[in-house]
CSV table of C-alpha atoms in Angstrom, one decimal:
chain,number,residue,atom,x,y,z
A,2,UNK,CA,-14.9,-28.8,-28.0
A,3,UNK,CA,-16.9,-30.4,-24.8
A,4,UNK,CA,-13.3,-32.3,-24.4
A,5,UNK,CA,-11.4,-29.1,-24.1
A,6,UNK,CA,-14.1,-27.6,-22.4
A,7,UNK,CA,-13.4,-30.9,-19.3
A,8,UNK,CA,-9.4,-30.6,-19.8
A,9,UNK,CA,-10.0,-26.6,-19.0
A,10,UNK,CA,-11.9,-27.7,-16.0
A,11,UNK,CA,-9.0,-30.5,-14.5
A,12,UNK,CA,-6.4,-27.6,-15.0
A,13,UNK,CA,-8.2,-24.8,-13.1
A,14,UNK,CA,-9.5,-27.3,-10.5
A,15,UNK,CA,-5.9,-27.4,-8.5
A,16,UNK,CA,-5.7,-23.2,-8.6
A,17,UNK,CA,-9.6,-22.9,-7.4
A,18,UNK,CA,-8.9,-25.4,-4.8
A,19,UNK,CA,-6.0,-23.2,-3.0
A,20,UNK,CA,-8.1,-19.9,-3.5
A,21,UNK,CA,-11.4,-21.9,-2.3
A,22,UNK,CA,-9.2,-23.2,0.7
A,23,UNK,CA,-6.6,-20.0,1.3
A,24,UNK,CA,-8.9,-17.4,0.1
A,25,UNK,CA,-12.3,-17.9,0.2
A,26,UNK,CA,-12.4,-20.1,3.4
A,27,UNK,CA,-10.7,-17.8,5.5
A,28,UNK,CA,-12.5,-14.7,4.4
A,29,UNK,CA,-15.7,-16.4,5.1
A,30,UNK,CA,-14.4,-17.6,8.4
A,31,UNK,CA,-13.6,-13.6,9.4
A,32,UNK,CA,-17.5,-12.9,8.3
A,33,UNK,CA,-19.2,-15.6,10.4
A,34,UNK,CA,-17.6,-14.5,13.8
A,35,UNK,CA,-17.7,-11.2,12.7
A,36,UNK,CA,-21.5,-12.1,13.8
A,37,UNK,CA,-20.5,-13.4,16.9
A,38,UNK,CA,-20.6,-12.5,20.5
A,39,UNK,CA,-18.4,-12.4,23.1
A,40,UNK,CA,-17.8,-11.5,26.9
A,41,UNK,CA,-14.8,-10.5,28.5
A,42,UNK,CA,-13.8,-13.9,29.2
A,43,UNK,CA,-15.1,-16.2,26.1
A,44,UNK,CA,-16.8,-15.8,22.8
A,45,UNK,CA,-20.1,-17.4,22.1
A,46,UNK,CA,-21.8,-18.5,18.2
A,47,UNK,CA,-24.7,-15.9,17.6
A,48,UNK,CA,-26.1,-14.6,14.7
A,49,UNK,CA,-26.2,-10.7,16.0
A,50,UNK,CA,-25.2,-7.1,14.5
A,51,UNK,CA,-24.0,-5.7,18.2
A,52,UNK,CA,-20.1,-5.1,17.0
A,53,UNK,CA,-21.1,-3.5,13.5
A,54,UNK,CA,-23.6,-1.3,15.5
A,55,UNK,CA,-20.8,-0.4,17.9
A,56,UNK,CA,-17.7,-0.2,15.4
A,57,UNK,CA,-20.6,2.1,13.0
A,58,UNK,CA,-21.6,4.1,15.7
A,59,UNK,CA,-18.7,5.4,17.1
A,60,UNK,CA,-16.7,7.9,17.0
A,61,UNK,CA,-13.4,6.5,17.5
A,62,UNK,CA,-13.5,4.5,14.6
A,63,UNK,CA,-14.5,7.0,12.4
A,64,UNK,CA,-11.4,8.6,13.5
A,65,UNK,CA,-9.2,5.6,13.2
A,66,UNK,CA,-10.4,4.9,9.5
A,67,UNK,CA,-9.9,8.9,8.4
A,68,UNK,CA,-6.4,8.0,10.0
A,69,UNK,CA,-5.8,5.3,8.2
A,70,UNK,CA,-7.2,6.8,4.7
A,71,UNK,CA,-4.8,9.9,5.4
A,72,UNK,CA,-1.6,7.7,6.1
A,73,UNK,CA,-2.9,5.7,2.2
A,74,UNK,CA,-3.8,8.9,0.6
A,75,UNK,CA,0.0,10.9,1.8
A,76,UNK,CA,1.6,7.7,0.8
A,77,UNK,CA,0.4,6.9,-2.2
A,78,UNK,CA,0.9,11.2,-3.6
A,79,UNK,CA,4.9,10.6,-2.4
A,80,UNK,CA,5.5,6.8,-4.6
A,81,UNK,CA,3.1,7.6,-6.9
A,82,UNK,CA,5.9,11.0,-7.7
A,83,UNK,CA,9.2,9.0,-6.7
A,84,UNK,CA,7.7,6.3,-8.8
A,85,UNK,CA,6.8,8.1,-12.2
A,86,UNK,CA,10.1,10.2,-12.2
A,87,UNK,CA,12.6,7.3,-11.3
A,88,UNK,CA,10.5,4.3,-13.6
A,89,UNK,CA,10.5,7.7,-16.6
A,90,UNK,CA,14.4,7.8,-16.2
A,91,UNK,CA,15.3,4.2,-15.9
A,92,UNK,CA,12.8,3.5,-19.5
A,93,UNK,CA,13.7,7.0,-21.2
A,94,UNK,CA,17.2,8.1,-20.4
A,95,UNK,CA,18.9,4.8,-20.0
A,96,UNK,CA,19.8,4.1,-23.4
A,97,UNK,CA,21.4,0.4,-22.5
A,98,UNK,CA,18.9,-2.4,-21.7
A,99,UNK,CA,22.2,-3.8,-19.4
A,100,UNK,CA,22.2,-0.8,-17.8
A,101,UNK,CA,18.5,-0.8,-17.0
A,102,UNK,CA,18.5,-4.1,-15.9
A,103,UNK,CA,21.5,-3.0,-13.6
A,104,UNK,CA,19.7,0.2,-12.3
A,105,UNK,CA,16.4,-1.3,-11.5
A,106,UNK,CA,18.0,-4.4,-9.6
A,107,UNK,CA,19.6,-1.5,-7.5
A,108,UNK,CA,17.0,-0.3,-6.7
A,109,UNK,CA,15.4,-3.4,-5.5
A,110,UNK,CA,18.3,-3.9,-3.0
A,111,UNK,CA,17.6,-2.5,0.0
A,112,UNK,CA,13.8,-4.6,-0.3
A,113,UNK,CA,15.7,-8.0,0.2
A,114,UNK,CA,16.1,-7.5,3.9
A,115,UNK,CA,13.2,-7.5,6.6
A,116,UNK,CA,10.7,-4.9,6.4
A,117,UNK,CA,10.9,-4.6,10.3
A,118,UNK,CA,14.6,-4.3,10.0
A,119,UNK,CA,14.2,-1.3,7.4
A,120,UNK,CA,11.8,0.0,9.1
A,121,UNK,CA,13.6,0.5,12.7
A,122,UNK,CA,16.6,1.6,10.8
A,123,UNK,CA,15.3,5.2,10.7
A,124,UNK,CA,15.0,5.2,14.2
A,125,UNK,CA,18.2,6.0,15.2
A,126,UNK,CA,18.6,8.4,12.0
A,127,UNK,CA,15.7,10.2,12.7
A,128,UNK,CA,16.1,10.5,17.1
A,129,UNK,CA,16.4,13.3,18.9
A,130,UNK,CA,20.3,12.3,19.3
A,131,UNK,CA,19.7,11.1,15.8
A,132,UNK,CA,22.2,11.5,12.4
A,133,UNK,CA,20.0,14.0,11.4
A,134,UNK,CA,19.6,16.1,14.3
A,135,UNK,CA,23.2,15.8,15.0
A,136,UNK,CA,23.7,16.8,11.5
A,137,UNK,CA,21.5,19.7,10.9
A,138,UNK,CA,23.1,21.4,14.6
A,139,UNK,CA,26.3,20.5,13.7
A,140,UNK,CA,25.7,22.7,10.4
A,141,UNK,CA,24.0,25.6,12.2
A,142,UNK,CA,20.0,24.8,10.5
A,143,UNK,CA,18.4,24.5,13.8
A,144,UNK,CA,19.5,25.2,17.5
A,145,UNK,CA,17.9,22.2,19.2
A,146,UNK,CA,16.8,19.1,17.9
A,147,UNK,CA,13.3,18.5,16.3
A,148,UNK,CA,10.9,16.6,18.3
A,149,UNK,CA,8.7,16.0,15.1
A,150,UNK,CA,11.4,13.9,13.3
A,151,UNK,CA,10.2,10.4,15.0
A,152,UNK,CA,7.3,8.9,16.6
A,153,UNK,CA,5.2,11.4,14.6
A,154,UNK,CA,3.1,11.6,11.3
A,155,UNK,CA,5.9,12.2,9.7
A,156,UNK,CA,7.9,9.1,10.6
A,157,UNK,CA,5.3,7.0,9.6
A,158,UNK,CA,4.6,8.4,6.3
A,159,UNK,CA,8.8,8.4,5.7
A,160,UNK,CA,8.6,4.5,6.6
A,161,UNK,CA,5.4,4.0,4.4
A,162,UNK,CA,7.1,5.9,1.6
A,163,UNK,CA,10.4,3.9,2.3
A,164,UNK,CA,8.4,0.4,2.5
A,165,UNK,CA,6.1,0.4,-0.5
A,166,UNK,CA,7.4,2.6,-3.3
A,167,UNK,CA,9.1,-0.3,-5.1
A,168,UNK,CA,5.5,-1.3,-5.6
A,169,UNK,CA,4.5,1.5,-7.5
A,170,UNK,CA,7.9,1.6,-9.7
A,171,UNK,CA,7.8,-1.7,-11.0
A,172,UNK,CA,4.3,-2.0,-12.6
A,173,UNK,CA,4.9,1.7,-13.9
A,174,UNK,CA,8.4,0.8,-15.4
A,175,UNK,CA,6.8,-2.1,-16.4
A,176,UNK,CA,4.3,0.0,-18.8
A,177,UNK,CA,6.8,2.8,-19.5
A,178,UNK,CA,8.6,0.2,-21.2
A,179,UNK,CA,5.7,-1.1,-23.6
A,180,UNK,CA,5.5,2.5,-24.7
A,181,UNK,CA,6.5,2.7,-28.7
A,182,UNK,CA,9.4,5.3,-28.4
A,183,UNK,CA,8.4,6.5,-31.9
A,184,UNK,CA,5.7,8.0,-30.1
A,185,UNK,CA,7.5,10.4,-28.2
A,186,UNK,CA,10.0,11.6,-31.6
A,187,UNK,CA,6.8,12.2,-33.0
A,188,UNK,CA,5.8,14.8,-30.2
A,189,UNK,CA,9.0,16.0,-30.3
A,190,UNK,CA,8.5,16.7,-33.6
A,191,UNK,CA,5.4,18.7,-33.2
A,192,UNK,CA,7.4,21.0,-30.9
A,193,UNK,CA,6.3,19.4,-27.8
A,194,UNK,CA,8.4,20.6,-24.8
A,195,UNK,CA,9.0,17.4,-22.3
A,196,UNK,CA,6.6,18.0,-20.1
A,197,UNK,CA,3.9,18.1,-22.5
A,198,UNK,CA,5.1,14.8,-23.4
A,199,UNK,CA,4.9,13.6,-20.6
A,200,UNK,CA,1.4,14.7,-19.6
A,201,UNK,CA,0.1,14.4,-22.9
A,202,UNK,CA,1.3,11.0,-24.0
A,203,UNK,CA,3.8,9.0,-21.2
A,204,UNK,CA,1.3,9.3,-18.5
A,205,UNK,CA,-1.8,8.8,-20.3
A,206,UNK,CA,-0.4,5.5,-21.5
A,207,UNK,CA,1.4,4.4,-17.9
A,208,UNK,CA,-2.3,4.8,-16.6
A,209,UNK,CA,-2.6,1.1,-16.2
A,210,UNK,CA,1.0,0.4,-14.4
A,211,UNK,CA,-0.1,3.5,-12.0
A,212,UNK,CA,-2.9,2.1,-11.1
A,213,UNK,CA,-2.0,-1.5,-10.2
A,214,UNK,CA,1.0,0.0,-7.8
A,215,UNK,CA,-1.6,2.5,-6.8
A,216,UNK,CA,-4.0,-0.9,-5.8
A,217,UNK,CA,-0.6,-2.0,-4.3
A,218,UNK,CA,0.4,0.7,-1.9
A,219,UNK,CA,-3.2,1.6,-1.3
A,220,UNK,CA,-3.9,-2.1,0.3
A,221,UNK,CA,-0.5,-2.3,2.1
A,222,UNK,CA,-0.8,0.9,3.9
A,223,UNK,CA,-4.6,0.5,4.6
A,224,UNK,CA,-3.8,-3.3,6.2
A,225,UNK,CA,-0.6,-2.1,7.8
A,226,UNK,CA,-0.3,-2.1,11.6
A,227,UNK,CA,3.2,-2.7,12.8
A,228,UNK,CA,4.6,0.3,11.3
A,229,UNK,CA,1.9,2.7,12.7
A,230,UNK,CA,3.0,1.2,16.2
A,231,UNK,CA,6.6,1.5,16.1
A,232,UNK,CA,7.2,4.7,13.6
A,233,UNK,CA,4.3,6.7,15.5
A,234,UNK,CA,5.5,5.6,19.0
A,235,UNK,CA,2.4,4.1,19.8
A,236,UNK,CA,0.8,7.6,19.5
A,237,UNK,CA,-1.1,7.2,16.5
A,238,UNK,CA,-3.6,4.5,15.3
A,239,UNK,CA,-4.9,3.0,12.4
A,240,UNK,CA,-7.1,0.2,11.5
A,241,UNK,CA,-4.6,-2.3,11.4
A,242,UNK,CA,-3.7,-1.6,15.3
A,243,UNK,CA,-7.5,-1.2,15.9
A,244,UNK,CA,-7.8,-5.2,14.8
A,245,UNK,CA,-4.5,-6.0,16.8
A,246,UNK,CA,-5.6,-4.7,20.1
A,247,UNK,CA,-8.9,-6.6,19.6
A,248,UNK,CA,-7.1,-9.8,18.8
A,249,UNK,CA,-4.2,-9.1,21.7
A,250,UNK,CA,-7.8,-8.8,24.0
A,251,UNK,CA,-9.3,-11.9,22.9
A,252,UNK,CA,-12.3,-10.0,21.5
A,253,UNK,CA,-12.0,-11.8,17.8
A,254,UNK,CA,-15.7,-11.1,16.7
A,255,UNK,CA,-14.7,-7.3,17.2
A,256,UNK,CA,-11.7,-7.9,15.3
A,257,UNK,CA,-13.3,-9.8,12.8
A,258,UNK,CA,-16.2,-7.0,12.3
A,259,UNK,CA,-13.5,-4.7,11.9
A,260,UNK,CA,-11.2,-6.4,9.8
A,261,UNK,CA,-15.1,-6.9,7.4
A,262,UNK,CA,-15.4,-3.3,7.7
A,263,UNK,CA,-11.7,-2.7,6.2
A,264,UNK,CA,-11.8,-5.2,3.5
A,265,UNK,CA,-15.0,-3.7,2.3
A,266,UNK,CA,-13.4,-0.4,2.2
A,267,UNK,CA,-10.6,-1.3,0.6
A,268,UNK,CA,-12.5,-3.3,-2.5
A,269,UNK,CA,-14.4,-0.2,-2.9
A,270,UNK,CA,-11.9,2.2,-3.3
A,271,UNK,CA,-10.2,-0.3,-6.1
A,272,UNK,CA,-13.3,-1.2,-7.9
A,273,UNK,CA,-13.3,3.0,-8.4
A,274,UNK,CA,-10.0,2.9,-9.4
A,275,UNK,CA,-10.5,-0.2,-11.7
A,276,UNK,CA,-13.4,1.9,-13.7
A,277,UNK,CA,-10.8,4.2,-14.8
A,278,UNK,CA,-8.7,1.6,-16.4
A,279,UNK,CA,-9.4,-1.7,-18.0
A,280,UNK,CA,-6.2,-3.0,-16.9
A,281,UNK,CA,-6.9,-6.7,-18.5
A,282,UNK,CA,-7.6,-4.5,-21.7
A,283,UNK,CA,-4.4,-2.5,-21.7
A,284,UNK,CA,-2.3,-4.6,-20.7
């Protein structure tokens, strides 16, 4: 026993070693000069709480982070809905496991290029001399173009959506497909319509899949910063931009106090969402 016990220990010693050095290391870095001072020409070791007392006590960033949480909270409503219905058809409807297997590499398609490059590509579709201006004119739904198409709120929440939904549809197709398909003959059988099943039974057992791609698009949003900037138009901020105009500044214990503040947030809002589902349980 004490043997297996020391051959357990040699064959997690390699993985803690690159969390301890990748991980860890660099996390703790952020939260030591996250204590740090700094002038507008040098930073300076200290052991001080001046840029949490700032960062706290302002108003901007309370604006910045109720930014941030909207652009998470609109995202994650949008793949959360394109992610249930399109993982429900792929395990329900496709009959062929080929065919799945085709379907859902498909989908996955457009996410082997850049997500910079997919990202700028709805810039020219969305302009005010856009594809879809030109379009809806051309058909007589609007006289002029609309302004709000790009460099809005709406962009970036269409380039969010765009960006991260495969997140959510893979861990949800991924526990769609565990479900015993008995199940669902059976509440047919009780005169279930197919949204009760649904409600009742496919979603209460996908809980598991929805919440790791909801950890997944939650985190990516939240730590985001380069879509904000070029989706937005440079109009609208979120934390992410908040810690880049920081770095761009030189003001790293700033950044790193900010960057503290946003990991903390985050690891809250998933240790809620974790005490909904025991996801090492169920899956």
């Amino acid at each position: 026993m004490r043997n297996n016990s020391v051959i357990g220990w040699l064959l997690a010693a390699p993985l803690s070693l690159v969390l301890l050095v990748f991980l860890v290391a660099p996390v703790a870095m952020i939260v030591v000069v996250s204590f740090w001072g700094a002038t507008e020409w040098s930073i300076y070791p200290a052991f001080q709480f001046d840029n949490y007392e700032f960062l706290l006590t302002s108003n901007v960033t309370f604006r910045v982070f109720f930014n941030t949480l909207k652009y998470a909270a609109i995202t994650w409503v949008f793949t959360l809905l394109i992610g249930v219905t399109v993982a429900y058809y792929l395990a329900f409807h496709i009959r062929s496991q080929t065919w799945q297997v085709a379907l859902f590499l498909l989908c996955t398609i457009p996410f082997l290029t850049s997500n910079i490059i997919r990202m700028i590509s709805w810039i020219p579709f969305l302009g005010r001399n856009g594809i879809a201006n030109s379009t809806l004119i051309s058909m007589g739904v609007i006289d002029e173009p609309l302004e709000w198409l790009l460099f809005s709120d709406f962009s970036v929440i269409l380039a969010f959506v765009h960006l991260y939904t495969l997140f959510m549809i893979v861990p949800i197709f991924n526990t769609m497909m565990r479900i015993d398909k008995s199940l669902m003959e059976a509440a047919a059988d009780a005169g279930a319509t197919g949204w009760q099943t649904l409600w009742h039974v496919v979603i209460p057992l996908s809980k598991p899949g929805i919440m790791i791609g909801t950890i997944f698009v939650v985190a990516l949003v939240m730590g985001d910063f380069i879509t904000v900037r070029f989706m937005s138009g440079s109009q609208s901020a979120n934390v992410g931009r908040m810690i880049q105009n920081d770095i761009a500044l030189l003001q790293y214990p700033s950044a790193s106090a900010t960057a503290v503040i946003l990991l903390v947030t985050v690891l809250l809002m998933i240790g809620t969402l974790l005490r909904f589902v025991d996801i090492r349980k169920e899956l």
